[in-house]
Amino acid sequence: MKLRFLHSLALFSSGILFCDGFSPASSLQDMPSKGKSRHDMSSTRSNKRLALPVVRRFQTKNLQMSIPNSLDTLTSGLASISRLPFGTIVSLPITTTSTTSSSDDTAPITADNSSTAAAPLKILRLYDMEGNSDCRLVRERITELDLCVDVVIPAGRRSRALNDSSYEYYMGETAGKSGAMIPRMMISEEGGDQGVKILVGSEEILNYLTDKFGPRNPIVDDNDDEIKKKVVEALVLFSEPLPSLWRLGRGHDVAGCALSQDTPRPVKPLELYSYEGNQFCRLVREVLCELDIPYRLVSAGKGSQQRAALAQISGATQCPYLVDPNTNVQMAESKDIIQYLYQQYAIYTPPNELLGMISGVITPVLKPLFKVLAPLQAGSSRENQSEYEAEIKAAKSEILEEISSEKVVIYTYSLSPFCSEALKVLDSLEISYREISLGLEWVPFLIKDNGSQKRVALGEITGQTSLPNIFVNGKSIGGLYEGLLPALEEGKFQTMLNTDDSNKRVESVEGVFE
């Protein structure tokens, strides 16, 4: 009765929010610091990483998840609510019993134990896409049966499992079966005579688990009327794509910051204590998928025996909990885990995704406006035009001097969120760069005395009056989303950075724009 109530309430709440327009989706399948001081006018930041790997070029670019914010927490919570009670509570079929007998209640519980009667089943591999609805159905059942997976292998669109024939977990020619590729499960039954068995597609996997462990406990009673059963069945089907809608685009593809052949990779799979219905676990799993990191999944749903093992190593049963055997790091808290994953296993930490979406909308609109306003603000309408032209010429000379002073130079506004995110990306690269601030913002009384002139000069030199404006070895690559990030993903940034122009002063504006 309690389960029926929870599920009805979850669907009702999710349905209302969905109809009110909270969901940004229209498609259901496979959708795609360091603290440093700032000087008054400019600052030079120096770090240790000397080289960035060259990134392979792929045909599409997706927005990338950054450090989770309140919107991520909200939408992930709604995704969990829409599927309650599935994937949350260990709910063994009525026909199964625990493998731990009453005479062995004191035996230590480890993450290798299973709570089900069919404990000899060993899930060797699970090829998975976090944002895929079919994969989610399988993960829900894994949580409910309290099973562990030796290796969960991300299989997003640009993952190594699908694209790199030298990868240990490459799916190869066996990837397709009746048109289905994922989810894909490799299992071994101890004592069985079939050895390793491969199951492809959610239907085949779920049918196997039902045959092995018995059917999922129903959320309606057998004596309920047929109309009620059909309504509940329809609601359950309706809820299946909702988590993907709430988390549109997450956990489907490999992020640009992890596409390089030389991206730092863990030698041993990470270990994650998690359960499907937890909103914070979902955020971590999404990033593991987007960074193409294989990991061992230890199911630790409510009522799981694995929680005893978790308490032994962490002192609590809080999920998610990450264990990295490569660095001997153990940590809880989804935000800390995600920040660690980007720092350890990505080329850079992606900037705020919501800000990127805003930039894609407002930048094309504001750029023409900025080009008109910048000269006016700098005094182009004054009677003494020669004075204005002299100021712009002086500003150009100053810029040429500045962009020759450091391999990477970035012009910013102190209050601009786009500039702040660009600085964070440069910090995550651990390279030396010089920041030159034109003031708090571009509006009057917030921009510095010569900021308006420099803004016009930058526009005449590079064709861009908006900031940030980033120079590498004297050449402008543009701003953050339309300049720095594409340059990093295409390997262009590293190529320009490695150009040996350290003793070459930029003498003219010719060739400054890349």
Coordinates of C-alpha atoms in Angstrom, one line a residue:
M1 CA 0.0 0.0 0.0
K2 CA 2.8 2.4 0.9
L3 CA 4.6 1.7 -2.4
R4 CA 1.4 2.3 -4.4
F5 CA 0.9 5.6 -2.6
L6 CA 4.5 6.7 -3.1
H7 CA 4.5 5.9 -6.8
S8 CA 1.1 7.6 -7.4
L9 CA 2.3 10.7 -5.6
A10 CA 5.6 10.7 -7.5
L11 CA 3.8 10.4 -10.9
F12 CA 1.3 13.1 -9.9
S13 CA 3.9 15.6 -8.8
S14 CA 6.2 14.9 -11.8
G15 CA 3.2 15.1 -14.2
I16 CA 2.1 18.5 -12.8
L17 CA 5.7 19.9 -13.1
F18 CA 6.1 18.5 -16.6
C19 CA 2.8 20.0 -17.8
D20 CA 3.8 23.4 -16.2
G21 CA 6.8 23.5 -18.5
F22 CA 9.6 22.7 -16.1
S23 CA 10.9 20.1 -18.5
P24 CA 13.1 21.4 -21.3
A25 CA 12.8 18.3 -23.4
S26 CA 11.0 17.3 -26.5
S27 CA 12.8 14.0 -27.4
L28 CA 12.9 10.8 -25.4
Q29 CA 15.7 8.8 -26.7
D30 CA 19.5 9.1 -26.7
M31 CA 19.6 12.9 -26.3
P32 CA 22.5 13.9 -26.9
S33 CA 40.3 26.8 -7.1
K34 CA 43.0 28.0 -6.9
G35 CA 42.9 31.4 -5.0
K36 CA 45.0 34.1 -6.6
S37 CA 45.3 37.8 -6.0
R38 CA 44.4 40.3 -8.6
H39 CA 46.3 43.5 -9.2
D40 CA 44.5 46.8 -10.0
M41 CA 45.2 46.6 -13.8
S42 CA 46.7 43.3 -14.6
S43 CA 48.0 40.1 -13.0
T44 CA 50.2 37.2 -14.1
R45 CA 49.2 33.7 -12.9
S46 CA 51.7 30.9 -13.1
N47 CA 51.0 27.2 -12.5
K48 CA 52.8 23.9 -13.1
R49 CA 51.2 22.0 -15.9
L50 CA 53.4 22.5 -19.0
A51 CA 51.6 20.7 -21.7
L52 CA 48.2 19.8 -22.9
P53 CA 47.4 16.8 -25.1
V54 CA 46.2 17.2 -28.6
V55 CA 42.5 16.4 -28.8
R56 CA 40.9 14.3 -31.5
R57 CA 38.3 16.0 -33.7
F58 CA 34.8 14.7 -33.5
Q59 CA 31.8 15.6 -35.5
T60 CA 29.5 17.0 -32.7
K61 CA 29.9 19.1 -29.7
N62 CA 27.8 18.9 -26.6
L63 CA 27.4 21.1 -23.6
Q64 CA 29.3 19.6 -20.6
M65 CA 28.3 19.3 -17.0
S66 CA 30.3 21.4 -14.6
I67 CA 30.4 21.5 -10.8
P68 CA 26.7 20.8 -9.8
N69 CA 24.6 23.8 -8.8
S70 CA 21.2 24.1 -7.3
L71 CA 19.4 23.6 -10.6
D72 CA 21.3 20.3 -11.1
T73 CA 20.2 19.2 -7.6
L74 CA 16.6 20.2 -8.3
T75 CA 16.2 18.4 -11.6
S76 CA 18.0 15.3 -10.4
G77 CA 15.7 15.2 -7.4
L78 CA 12.7 15.5 -9.8
A79 CA 14.1 12.6 -11.8
S80 CA 14.3 10.5 -8.7
I81 CA 10.7 11.5 -7.6
S82 CA 9.3 10.6 -11.0
R83 CA 10.4 6.9 -10.6
L84 CA 9.7 6.3 -6.9
P85 CA 9.8 3.7 -5.5
F86 CA 11.9 2.0 -8.2
G87 CA 15.7 1.8 -7.8
T88 CA 15.6 3.0 -4.2
I89 CA 14.8 0.1 -1.8
V90 CA 16.2 -3.4 -1.8
S91 CA 13.0 -5.3 -2.5
L92 CA 13.7 -9.0 -3.0
P93 CA 11.1 -11.0 -4.8
I94 CA 8.9 -12.9 -2.4
T95 CA 10.3 -16.2 -3.7
T96 CA 13.9 -15.4 -2.6
T97 CA 15.6 -15.3 0.7
S98 CA 18.8 -13.9 2.0
T99 CA 21.9 -16.1 1.5
T100 CA 23.0 -15.2 5.0
S101 CA 21.7 -18.0 7.2
S102 CA 20.7 -17.5 10.9
S103 CA 23.7 -19.5 12.0
D104 CA 26.1 -17.1 10.3
D105 CA 24.6 -13.8 11.2
T106 CA 27.9 -12.6 12.6
A107 CA 29.8 -13.2 9.4
P108 CA 31.3 -10.0 8.1
I109 CA 29.5 -8.4 5.1
T110 CA 31.6 -7.2 2.2
A111 CA 30.8 -5.4 -1.0
D112 CA 31.2 -8.8 -2.8
N113 CA 28.2 -10.4 -1.0
S114 CA 24.7 -10.4 -2.5
S115 CA 21.5 -10.4 -0.7
T116 CA 19.7 -12.7 -3.1
A117 CA 19.3 -16.4 -3.2
A118 CA 21.1 -16.5 -6.5
A119 CA 24.3 -15.1 -5.1
P120 CA 26.5 -17.2 -7.5
L121 CA 25.5 -14.8 -10.3
K122 CA 28.4 -12.5 -11.0
I123 CA 27.9 -9.4 -13.2
L124 CA 31.3 -9.0 -14.9
R125 CA 30.5 -6.0 -17.1
L126 CA 27.7 -3.6 -17.7
Y127 CA 27.9 -1.4 -20.8
D128 CA 25.8 1.6 -19.8
M129 CA 24.7 5.1 -20.8
E130 CA 23.6 7.0 -17.7
G131 CA 21.0 9.1 -19.5
N132 CA 19.4 6.2 -21.4
S133 CA 16.0 5.1 -20.3
D134 CA 16.6 1.4 -21.1
C135 CA 19.8 1.4 -19.1
R136 CA 18.1 3.0 -16.2
L137 CA 15.5 0.2 -16.0
V138 CA 18.4 -2.3 -15.7
R139 CA 20.2 -0.2 -13.0
E140 CA 16.9 0.1 -11.0
R141 CA 16.6 -3.7 -10.9
I142 CA 20.3 -4.1 -9.9
T143 CA 19.6 -1.8 -6.9
E144 CA 16.5 -3.7 -5.9
L145 CA 18.2 -7.1 -6.1
D146 CA 21.2 -5.7 -4.2
L147 CA 23.7 -6.8 -6.9
C148 CA 27.1 -5.5 -7.6
V149 CA 28.8 -4.9 -11.0
D150 CA 32.5 -5.6 -11.4
V151 CA 32.9 -2.9 -14.1
V152 CA 30.4 -0.4 -15.4
I153 CA 31.7 0.7 -18.8
P154 CA 30.3 4.1 -20.1
A155 CA 29.0 3.6 -23.7
G156 CA 28.1 7.1 -24.7
R157 CA 28.2 8.2 -28.3
R158 CA 31.9 9.2 -28.4
S159 CA 33.0 6.7 -25.7
R160 CA 36.1 4.5 -26.1
A161 CA 33.9 1.4 -25.8
L162 CA 32.2 2.3 -29.1
N163 CA 35.0 4.1 -31.0
D164 CA 38.5 2.9 -29.8
S165 CA 39.5 -0.6 -31.0
S166 CA 42.5 -0.6 -28.8
Y167 CA 40.4 0.0 -25.6
E168 CA 40.3 -2.9 -23.2
Y169 CA 36.5 -2.8 -23.1
Y170 CA 35.9 -2.1 -26.8
M171 CA 32.6 -3.6 -27.8
G172 CA 33.8 -4.5 -31.3
E173 CA 31.8 -6.4 -33.8
T174 CA 29.7 -7.9 -31.1
A175 CA 28.2 -4.5 -30.3
G176 CA 25.0 -5.1 -32.1
K177 CA 22.3 -7.7 -31.5
S178 CA 18.9 -7.3 -33.1
G179 CA 19.8 -3.6 -33.5
A180 CA 20.4 -3.1 -29.8
M181 CA 23.8 -2.2 -28.3
I182 CA 23.1 -1.0 -24.8
P183 CA 22.5 -1.9 -22.1
R184 CA 24.8 -4.8 -22.4
M185 CA 25.6 -7.2 -19.6
M186 CA 28.2 -9.9 -19.3
I187 CA 27.5 -12.4 -16.5
S188 CA 29.0 -15.5 -15.1
E189 CA 27.1 -18.2 -13.2
E190 CA 29.2 -20.1 -10.8
G191 CA 28.5 -23.8 -11.2
G192 CA 26.9 -23.3 -14.5
D193 CA 28.0 -25.0 -17.7
Q194 CA 27.6 -22.0 -20.1
G195 CA 30.5 -19.9 -18.9
V196 CA 30.3 -16.2 -19.6
K197 CA 26.9 -15.1 -21.0
I198 CA 26.1 -11.9 -22.9
L199 CA 22.7 -10.2 -22.5
V200 CA 21.8 -7.4 -24.8
G201 CA 19.0 -4.9 -24.4
S202 CA 16.9 -4.1 -21.4
E203 CA 14.2 -6.6 -22.3
E204 CA 16.6 -9.6 -22.4
I205 CA 18.4 -8.5 -19.3
L206 CA 15.3 -7.9 -17.2
N207 CA 13.7 -11.2 -18.4
Y208 CA 16.9 -13.0 -17.3
L209 CA 16.8 -11.4 -13.9
T210 CA 13.2 -12.3 -13.5
D211 CA 13.9 -15.9 -14.4
K212 CA 16.8 -16.0 -12.1
F213 CA 15.4 -14.2 -9.0
G214 CA 11.6 -14.1 -9.6
P215 CA 9.4 -11.2 -10.6
R216 CA 9.5 -7.8 -9.1
N217 CA 7.1 -7.3 -6.2
P218 CA 4.0 -5.8 -7.7
I219 CA 2.9 -2.3 -6.7
V220 CA -0.7 -3.3 -7.0
D221 CA -2.4 -6.2 -5.3
D222 CA -3.7 -9.2 -7.3
N223 CA -7.2 -8.6 -6.0
D224 CA -7.3 -5.0 -7.3
D225 CA -9.7 -4.4 -10.1
E226 CA -8.5 -4.5 -13.7
I227 CA -9.0 -0.9 -14.4
K228 CA -6.8 0.1 -11.5
K229 CA -4.1 -2.3 -12.7
K230 CA -4.2 -0.8 -16.2
V231 CA -4.0 2.7 -14.9
V232 CA -1.0 2.0 -12.7
E233 CA 0.7 0.1 -15.6
A234 CA 0.1 3.1 -17.9
L235 CA 1.5 5.5 -15.2
V236 CA 4.6 3.3 -14.8
L237 CA 5.3 3.4 -18.5
F238 CA 4.7 7.1 -18.6
S239 CA 7.3 7.6 -15.9
E240 CA 10.1 5.7 -17.7
P241 CA 11.4 8.6 -19.8
L242 CA 10.9 11.3 -17.3
P243 CA 14.3 11.2 -15.6
S244 CA 15.9 11.7 -19.0
L245 CA 13.7 14.6 -19.6
W246 CA 14.6 16.2 -16.3
R247 CA 18.3 15.6 -17.0
L248 CA 18.1 16.4 -20.7
G249 CA 21.5 15.8 -22.4
R250 CA 23.3 14.5 -19.3
G251 CA 25.1 11.2 -19.3
H252 CA 24.8 10.6 -23.1
D253 CA 28.1 11.7 -24.5
V254 CA 31.7 12.1 -23.7
A255 CA 32.6 15.7 -22.7
G256 CA 35.1 17.6 -24.7
C257 CA 37.4 17.9 -21.7
A258 CA 37.8 14.0 -21.8
L259 CA 38.1 13.4 -25.6
S260 CA 41.9 13.5 -25.8
Q261 CA 43.9 10.4 -26.4
D262 CA 46.2 11.6 -23.6
T263 CA 43.5 12.4 -21.1
P264 CA 44.5 11.1 -17.7
R265 CA 42.8 7.7 -17.2
P266 CA 42.6 5.6 -14.1
V267 CA 44.6 2.4 -14.3
K268 CA 42.2 0.5 -12.0
P269 CA 38.4 1.0 -12.1
L270 CA 37.1 3.4 -9.5
E271 CA 34.6 2.0 -6.9
L272 CA 31.3 3.8 -6.4
Y273 CA 28.8 3.1 -3.6
S274 CA 25.5 4.2 -5.2
Y275 CA 21.9 3.4 -5.8
E276 CA 19.8 4.3 -8.8
G277 CA 17.1 6.4 -7.1
N278 CA 19.5 8.8 -5.2
Q279 CA 19.6 12.2 -6.8
F280 CA 23.2 12.9 -5.7
C281 CA 24.4 9.5 -6.9
R282 CA 22.9 10.3 -10.3
L283 CA 25.0 13.5 -10.6
V284 CA 28.2 11.5 -10.0
R285 CA 27.3 8.7 -12.4
E286 CA 26.6 11.3 -15.1
V287 CA 30.1 12.8 -14.8
L288 CA 31.6 9.3 -14.8
C289 CA 29.8 8.6 -18.1
E290 CA 30.8 12.0 -19.5
L291 CA 34.4 11.5 -18.6
D292 CA 34.4 7.9 -19.9
I293 CA 35.6 6.4 -16.7
P294 CA 34.9 2.8 -15.9
Y295 CA 34.0 2.0 -12.3
R296 CA 32.9 -0.8 -10.0
L297 CA 29.3 -0.4 -8.9
V298 CA 28.5 -1.4 -5.3
S299 CA 24.7 -1.2 -4.9
A300 CA 23.8 0.4 -1.5
G301 CA 20.1 1.0 -1.7
K302 CA 18.0 1.3 1.4
G303 CA 18.0 -2.0 3.2
S304 CA 21.1 -3.2 1.3
Q305 CA 23.6 -5.5 3.0
Q306 CA 26.4 -3.5 1.3
R307 CA 25.7 -0.6 3.6
A308 CA 27.5 -2.5 6.4
A309 CA 30.6 -2.6 4.2
L310 CA 30.2 1.1 3.4
A311 CA 29.9 1.9 7.1
Q312 CA 33.1 0.0 7.8
I313 CA 35.2 2.1 5.4
S314 CA 33.5 5.5 5.8
G315 CA 31.9 5.5 9.2
A316 CA 28.5 6.2 7.6
T317 CA 26.1 4.8 5.0
Q318 CA 25.8 8.0 3.0
C319 CA 25.7 7.6 -0.8
P320 CA 27.4 8.4 -3.1
Y321 CA 30.8 7.3 -1.8
L322 CA 33.8 7.1 -4.1
V323 CA 36.9 5.0 -3.6
D324 CA 39.8 5.6 -6.1
P325 CA 42.4 2.8 -5.7
N326 CA 44.7 4.7 -8.1
T327 CA 45.3 7.6 -5.7
N328 CA 44.0 6.1 -2.4
V329 CA 41.4 8.8 -2.2
Q330 CA 38.0 8.1 -0.6
M331 CA 35.3 10.7 -0.3
A332 CA 31.6 11.4 0.0
E333 CA 29.5 14.4 -1.1
S334 CA 28.6 14.5 -4.8
K335 CA 30.0 18.0 -5.4
D336 CA 33.4 17.1 -3.9
I337 CA 33.5 13.9 -5.9
I338 CA 32.7 15.6 -9.2
Q339 CA 35.3 18.3 -8.6
Y340 CA 37.9 15.6 -7.9
L341 CA 37.0 13.7 -11.0
Y342 CA 37.5 16.8 -13.2
Q343 CA 40.8 17.7 -11.6
Q344 CA 42.1 14.1 -11.8
Y345 CA 40.7 12.7 -15.0
A346 CA 39.9 15.7 -17.4
I347 CA 42.0 18.2 -19.3
Y348 CA 40.0 21.1 -17.8
T349 CA 37.0 21.7 -15.6
P350 CA 34.1 22.7 -17.9
P351 CA 32.5 26.1 -17.2
N352 CA 28.9 26.6 -16.1
E353 CA 26.6 25.0 -18.6
L354 CA 23.6 27.2 -17.9
L355 CA 25.9 30.2 -18.6
G356 CA 26.8 28.6 -21.9
M357 CA 23.2 28.3 -22.9
I358 CA 22.6 31.9 -22.0
S359 CA 25.7 32.9 -24.0
G360 CA 24.4 31.1 -27.1
V361 CA 21.2 33.2 -27.0
I362 CA 22.4 36.7 -26.0
T363 CA 25.8 36.8 -27.7
P364 CA 24.6 37.0 -31.3
V365 CA 22.1 39.7 -30.2
L366 CA 24.5 41.8 -28.2
K367 CA 27.7 41.7 -30.3
P368 CA 26.4 44.1 -33.0
L369 CA 25.1 46.4 -30.3
F370 CA 28.5 46.4 -28.5
K371 CA 30.2 47.3 -31.8
V372 CA 28.0 50.4 -32.1
L373 CA 28.1 51.4 -28.5
A374 CA 31.8 50.9 -27.9
P375 CA 33.1 53.8 -30.1
L376 CA 30.3 56.1 -28.8
Q377 CA 31.3 55.4 -25.2
A378 CA 35.0 56.0 -26.1
G379 CA 34.1 59.5 -27.5
S380 CA 33.9 58.9 -31.2
S381 CA 31.2 61.6 -31.6
R382 CA 33.3 64.4 -30.1
E383 CA 34.2 67.3 -32.3
N384 CA 38.0 66.8 -32.0
Q385 CA 38.3 63.5 -34.0
S386 CA 42.0 63.6 -34.1
E387 CA 42.1 63.4 -30.3
Y388 CA 39.8 60.4 -30.4
E389 CA 41.9 58.7 -33.1
A390 CA 45.1 59.4 -31.1
E391 CA 43.6 57.7 -28.0
I392 CA 42.6 54.6 -30.0
K393 CA 46.1 54.5 -31.5
A394 CA 47.7 54.7 -28.1
A395 CA 45.4 52.0 -26.8
K396 CA 46.4 49.7 -29.7
S397 CA 50.0 50.2 -29.0
E398 CA 49.4 49.4 -25.3
I399 CA 47.5 46.2 -26.3
L400 CA 50.3 45.1 -28.6
E401 CA 52.8 45.5 -25.8
E402 CA 50.6 43.6 -23.4
I403 CA 49.9 40.6 -25.6
S404 CA 53.7 40.3 -26.1
S405 CA 54.3 40.1 -22.4
E406 CA 53.0 36.6 -21.8
K407 CA 52.1 33.6 -23.9
V408 CA 48.5 33.7 -22.7
V409 CA 46.8 37.1 -22.1
I410 CA 43.1 37.5 -21.2
Y411 CA 41.2 40.8 -21.1
T412 CA 38.3 40.7 -18.6
Y413 CA 35.7 42.6 -16.6
S414 CA 35.8 41.9 -12.9
L415 CA 32.1 41.4 -12.5
S416 CA 31.5 39.4 -15.7
P417 CA 30.5 35.8 -15.1
F418 CA 31.8 34.8 -18.5
C419 CA 35.2 36.2 -17.6
S420 CA 35.2 34.5 -14.2
E421 CA 34.4 31.1 -15.9
A422 CA 37.2 31.7 -18.5
L423 CA 39.6 32.3 -15.7
K424 CA 38.6 29.1 -13.9
V425 CA 39.2 27.1 -17.1
L426 CA 42.7 28.7 -17.5
D427 CA 43.4 27.9 -13.8
S428 CA 42.4 24.3 -14.3
L429 CA 44.9 24.0 -17.2
E430 CA 47.7 25.0 -14.8
I431 CA 49.4 27.3 -17.2
S432 CA 50.9 30.8 -16.8
Y433 CA 48.7 33.7 -18.1
R434 CA 48.2 37.4 -17.6
E435 CA 44.9 38.9 -16.8
I436 CA 44.2 42.5 -17.8
S437 CA 41.0 44.0 -16.4
L438 CA 39.2 46.8 -18.1
G439 CA 37.1 47.5 -15.0
L440 CA 34.1 46.1 -13.3
E441 CA 31.9 46.1 -16.4
W442 CA 31.5 47.8 -19.7
V443 CA 28.9 50.3 -18.6
P444 CA 29.8 53.9 -17.7
F445 CA 31.2 54.5 -14.2
L446 CA 32.2 50.8 -13.9
I447 CA 34.7 50.7 -16.8
K448 CA 38.2 52.1 -16.1
D449 CA 39.4 55.4 -17.5
N450 CA 41.1 54.0 -20.6
G451 CA 38.9 50.9 -20.7
S452 CA 36.5 52.3 -23.3
Q453 CA 39.4 53.1 -25.6
K454 CA 41.0 49.7 -25.1
R455 CA 37.6 48.1 -25.8
V456 CA 37.4 49.9 -29.2
A457 CA 41.0 49.1 -29.9
L458 CA 40.4 45.4 -29.2
G459 CA 37.4 45.6 -31.6
E460 CA 39.5 47.1 -34.4
I461 CA 42.3 44.5 -33.8
T462 CA 40.2 41.4 -33.4
G463 CA 36.7 42.2 -34.5
Q464 CA 35.4 41.5 -31.0
T465 CA 34.5 44.2 -28.4
S466 CA 32.9 41.7 -25.9
L467 CA 35.0 40.2 -23.1
P468 CA 36.7 37.9 -22.3
N469 CA 39.1 38.2 -25.2
I470 CA 41.9 35.7 -25.0
F471 CA 45.3 35.9 -26.8
V472 CA 47.7 33.0 -27.3
N473 CA 51.1 34.0 -28.5
G474 CA 49.8 37.3 -29.7
K475 CA 46.8 35.9 -31.6
S476 CA 43.2 36.3 -30.4
I477 CA 41.2 33.1 -30.2
G478 CA 38.0 34.9 -29.1
G479 CA 36.0 34.5 -25.9
L480 CA 35.1 31.5 -23.7
Y481 CA 32.4 29.4 -25.4
E482 CA 33.1 30.4 -29.0
G483 CA 36.9 30.6 -28.6
L484 CA 38.7 28.9 -25.7
L485 CA 36.6 25.8 -25.4
P486 CA 36.6 24.9 -29.1
A487 CA 40.4 25.6 -29.3
L488 CA 41.0 23.2 -26.4
E489 CA 38.8 20.5 -27.8
E490 CA 40.4 20.7 -31.3
G491 CA 43.9 20.8 -30.0
K492 CA 44.4 24.3 -31.5
F493 CA 45.1 25.9 -28.1
Q494 CA 48.0 23.6 -27.3
T495 CA 49.5 24.0 -30.8
M496 CA 49.4 27.8 -30.5
L497 CA 50.8 27.6 -27.0
N498 CA 53.7 25.5 -28.0
T499 CA 54.7 27.8 -30.9
D500 CA 58.1 29.2 -30.1
D501 CA 57.4 32.9 -30.2
S502 CA 58.6 33.7 -26.7
N503 CA 61.2 36.3 -28.0
K504 CA 59.0 37.7 -30.7
R505 CA 57.3 41.0 -30.0
V506 CA 54.0 41.7 -31.7
E507 CA 54.8 44.8 -33.8
S508 CA 51.5 45.3 -35.6
V509 CA 47.8 44.4 -35.6
E510 CA 48.3 42.3 -38.7
G511 CA 47.8 38.6 -38.0
V512 CA 46.6 39.2 -34.4
F513 CA 43.2 37.7 -35.1
E514 CA 43.3 33.9 -35.4

